[in-house]
């Protein structure tokens, strides 16, 4: 992609928006009130707003390699804190995707330097579900299943955060686990059992 072309693209985008609504950007500058926190992968093929048909102001977004929610990641924890405490989002979505390079890398016995501690979190998901995964003979099927299980475990990590635990006392928040299938463009709801997981989590991770 030509970097200079980006500024031309931006000009056309501004013109298009203003053509439909003269006060579009003035209104945007007034503030944000998104109802969704979207946590997704940094993969360039997986967009956040575009695949949901959402526009500016509709989703608070956090992306990293393999859509991880790590307790020690100050960035992810700050995003969740702000989204839950100040924006009071109603939905938190963890969206993974098939053909995720991060998940694939975690399945290989390879030393990847600085990426090792990050991928370790995905290897932990593999270990937690190794019986189910090792029973799958087809490598692609196994890979896709780990993508799904990783989304599920990251949803659990979202529910475990103190901010979500606190917020659940005063506001209705639902955590959703989705997978984007790059091959078909379709978004799949994994329909994670939010209340079931919540109940199980509360036994150990509750703060009140
Ligand atoms: Co990915």
Short mmCIF file of C-alpha atoms in Angstrom, two decimals, residues 48-191:
data_model
loop_
_atom_site.label_atom_id
_atom_site.label_comp_id
_atom_site.label_asym_id
_atom_site.label_seq_id
_atom_site.Cartn_x
_atom_site.Cartn_y
_atom_site.Cartn_z
CA UNK A 48 -12.70 -4.89 14.14
CA UNK A 49 -15.40 -2.42 13.06
CA UNK A 50 -15.61 -3.45 9.42
CA UNK A 51 -16.55 -7.07 9.99
CA UNK A 52 -19.26 -5.99 12.46
CA UNK A 53 -20.62 -3.26 10.21
CA UNK A 54 -19.86 -0.79 12.99
CA UNK A 55 -18.77 2.80 12.53
CA UNK A 56 -16.61 5.23 14.54
CA UNK A 57 -17.90 5.59 18.09
CA UNK A 58 -19.55 2.19 18.24
CA UNK A 59 -16.80 -0.07 19.56
CA UNK A 60 -13.93 0.39 21.99
CA UNK A 61 -11.15 -1.75 20.56
CA UNK A 62 -8.13 -3.63 21.86
CA UNK A 63 -6.03 -5.82 19.60
CA UNK A 64 -2.93 -7.90 20.16
CA UNK A 65 -1.38 -11.11 18.85
CA UNK A 66 -3.95 -13.91 19.19
CA UNK A 67 -6.52 -11.80 21.12
CA UNK A 68 -5.04 -12.59 24.52
CA UNK A 69 -6.29 -11.27 27.86
CA UNK A 70 -3.36 -11.50 30.20
CA UNK A 71 -3.64 -10.47 33.80
CA UNK A 72 -0.17 -8.90 33.68
CA UNK A 73 -0.70 -6.99 30.44
CA UNK A 74 -1.04 -3.39 31.59
CA UNK A 75 -2.44 -2.34 28.22
CA UNK A 76 -5.24 -4.92 28.12
CA UNK A 77 -6.05 -4.37 31.80
CA UNK A 78 -6.22 -0.58 31.29
CA UNK A 79 -8.50 -0.99 28.27
CA UNK A 80 -10.86 -3.25 30.24
CA UNK A 81 -10.77 -0.89 33.22
CA UNK A 82 -11.65 2.15 31.12
CA UNK A 83 -14.30 0.36 29.08
CA UNK A 84 -16.05 -1.12 32.07
CA UNK A 85 -15.64 1.61 34.66
CA UNK A 86 -15.96 4.78 32.61
CA UNK A 87 -17.61 3.85 29.33
CA UNK A 88 -19.84 1.29 31.06
CA UNK A 89 -19.94 -1.00 28.06
CA UNK A 90 -22.67 -3.63 28.04
CA UNK A 91 -20.86 -6.25 26.00
CA UNK A 92 -17.28 -7.49 25.98
CA UNK A 93 -16.38 -9.51 22.93
CA UNK A 94 -13.31 -11.66 22.52
CA UNK A 95 -13.01 -12.36 18.81
CA UNK A 96 -10.48 -14.90 17.58
CA UNK A 97 -10.04 -16.10 14.03
CA UNK A 98 -9.25 -19.28 12.16
CA UNK A 99 -5.79 -19.31 10.50
CA UNK A 100 -4.38 -17.28 13.44
CA UNK A 101 -0.59 -17.13 13.12
CA UNK A 102 -0.18 -16.62 16.86
CA UNK A 103 -2.11 -19.78 17.67
CA UNK A 104 -0.25 -21.71 14.97
CA UNK A 105 3.11 -20.56 16.34
CA UNK A 106 2.12 -21.71 19.82
CA UNK A 107 1.50 -25.21 18.44
CA UNK A 108 5.04 -25.49 17.07
CA UNK A 109 8.04 -26.50 19.18
CA UNK A 110 10.02 -23.45 18.19
CA UNK A 111 12.03 -20.83 20.10
CA UNK A 112 10.60 -17.47 19.02
CA UNK A 113 12.52 -15.14 21.32
CA UNK A 114 10.53 -12.22 22.70
CA UNK A 115 7.33 -13.93 21.54
CA UNK A 116 7.92 -16.91 23.84
CA UNK A 117 6.25 -15.50 26.99
CA UNK A 118 3.31 -14.24 24.95
CA UNK A 119 2.80 -17.55 23.15
CA UNK A 120 3.24 -19.34 26.48
CA UNK A 121 -0.26 -18.17 27.38
CA UNK A 122 -1.62 -20.02 24.33
CA UNK A 123 0.45 -23.10 25.13
CA UNK A 124 -1.20 -23.02 28.58
CA UNK A 125 -4.59 -23.16 26.86
CA UNK A 126 -3.34 -26.18 24.90
CA UNK A 127 -2.22 -27.87 28.11
CA UNK A 128 -5.59 -27.25 29.78
CA UNK A 129 -7.37 -28.91 26.87
CA UNK A 130 -4.69 -31.36 25.72
CA UNK A 131 -6.88 -34.47 25.98
CA UNK A 132 -9.50 -33.03 23.66
CA UNK A 133 -6.91 -31.56 21.27
CA UNK A 134 -4.67 -34.60 21.10
CA UNK A 135 -7.67 -36.74 20.22
CA UNK A 136 -8.13 -34.72 17.01
CA UNK A 137 -6.13 -36.35 14.22
CA UNK A 138 -6.59 -33.75 11.50
CA UNK A 139 -4.03 -30.97 12.06
CA UNK A 140 -6.20 -28.18 10.60
CA UNK A 141 -9.13 -29.27 12.70
CA UNK A 142 -6.93 -29.32 15.81
CA UNK A 143 -5.59 -25.86 14.97
CA UNK A 144 -9.11 -24.43 14.52
CA UNK A 145 -10.27 -26.05 17.74
CA UNK A 146 -7.38 -24.44 19.64
CA UNK A 147 -8.46 -21.08 18.16
CA UNK A 148 -11.93 -21.65 19.65
CA UNK A 149 -10.66 -22.91 23.00
CA UNK A 150 -8.31 -19.95 23.21
CA UNK A 151 -11.24 -17.55 22.71
CA UNK A 152 -13.14 -19.38 25.42
CA UNK A 153 -10.23 -19.17 27.87
CA UNK A 154 -9.68 -15.48 27.11
CA UNK A 155 -13.37 -14.90 27.88
CA UNK A 156 -12.74 -16.63 31.21
CA UNK A 157 -9.79 -14.29 31.75
CA UNK A 158 -12.04 -11.29 31.05
CA UNK A 159 -14.58 -12.53 33.60
CA UNK A 160 -11.78 -13.05 36.16
CA UNK A 161 -10.58 -9.44 36.02
CA UNK A 162 -11.35 -7.40 39.15
CA UNK A 163 -12.94 -4.66 37.01
CA UNK A 164 -15.48 -7.04 35.50
CA UNK A 165 -16.06 -8.71 38.87
CA UNK A 166 -16.80 -5.32 40.43
CA UNK A 167 -18.90 -4.11 37.52
CA UNK A 168 -21.10 -7.20 37.58
CA UNK A 169 -22.37 -6.03 40.94
CA UNK A 170 -23.75 -2.79 39.53
CA UNK A 171 -24.28 -3.14 35.81
CA UNK A 172 -25.26 -5.76 33.30
CA UNK A 173 -22.28 -6.93 31.29
CA UNK A 174 -22.16 -9.96 29.04
CA UNK A 175 -19.00 -11.55 27.72
CA UNK A 176 -19.16 -13.10 24.25
CA UNK A 177 -16.73 -15.41 22.47
CA UNK A 178 -16.65 -15.14 18.69
CA UNK A 179 -14.54 -16.54 15.89
CA UNK A 180 -14.07 -14.86 12.52
CA UNK A 181 -13.64 -17.37 9.71
CA UNK A 182 -11.26 -15.72 7.24
CA UNK A 183 -12.05 -18.42 4.68
CA UNK A 184 -15.75 -17.51 4.46
CA UNK A 185 -15.83 -14.04 6.02
CA UNK A 186 -18.41 -15.28 8.51
CA UNK A 187 -18.57 -14.37 12.15
CA UNK A 188 -19.35 -17.33 14.42
CA UNK A 189 -20.78 -16.99 17.91
CA UNK A 190 -19.24 -19.73 20.09
CA UNK A 191 -22.17 -19.24 22.47
#
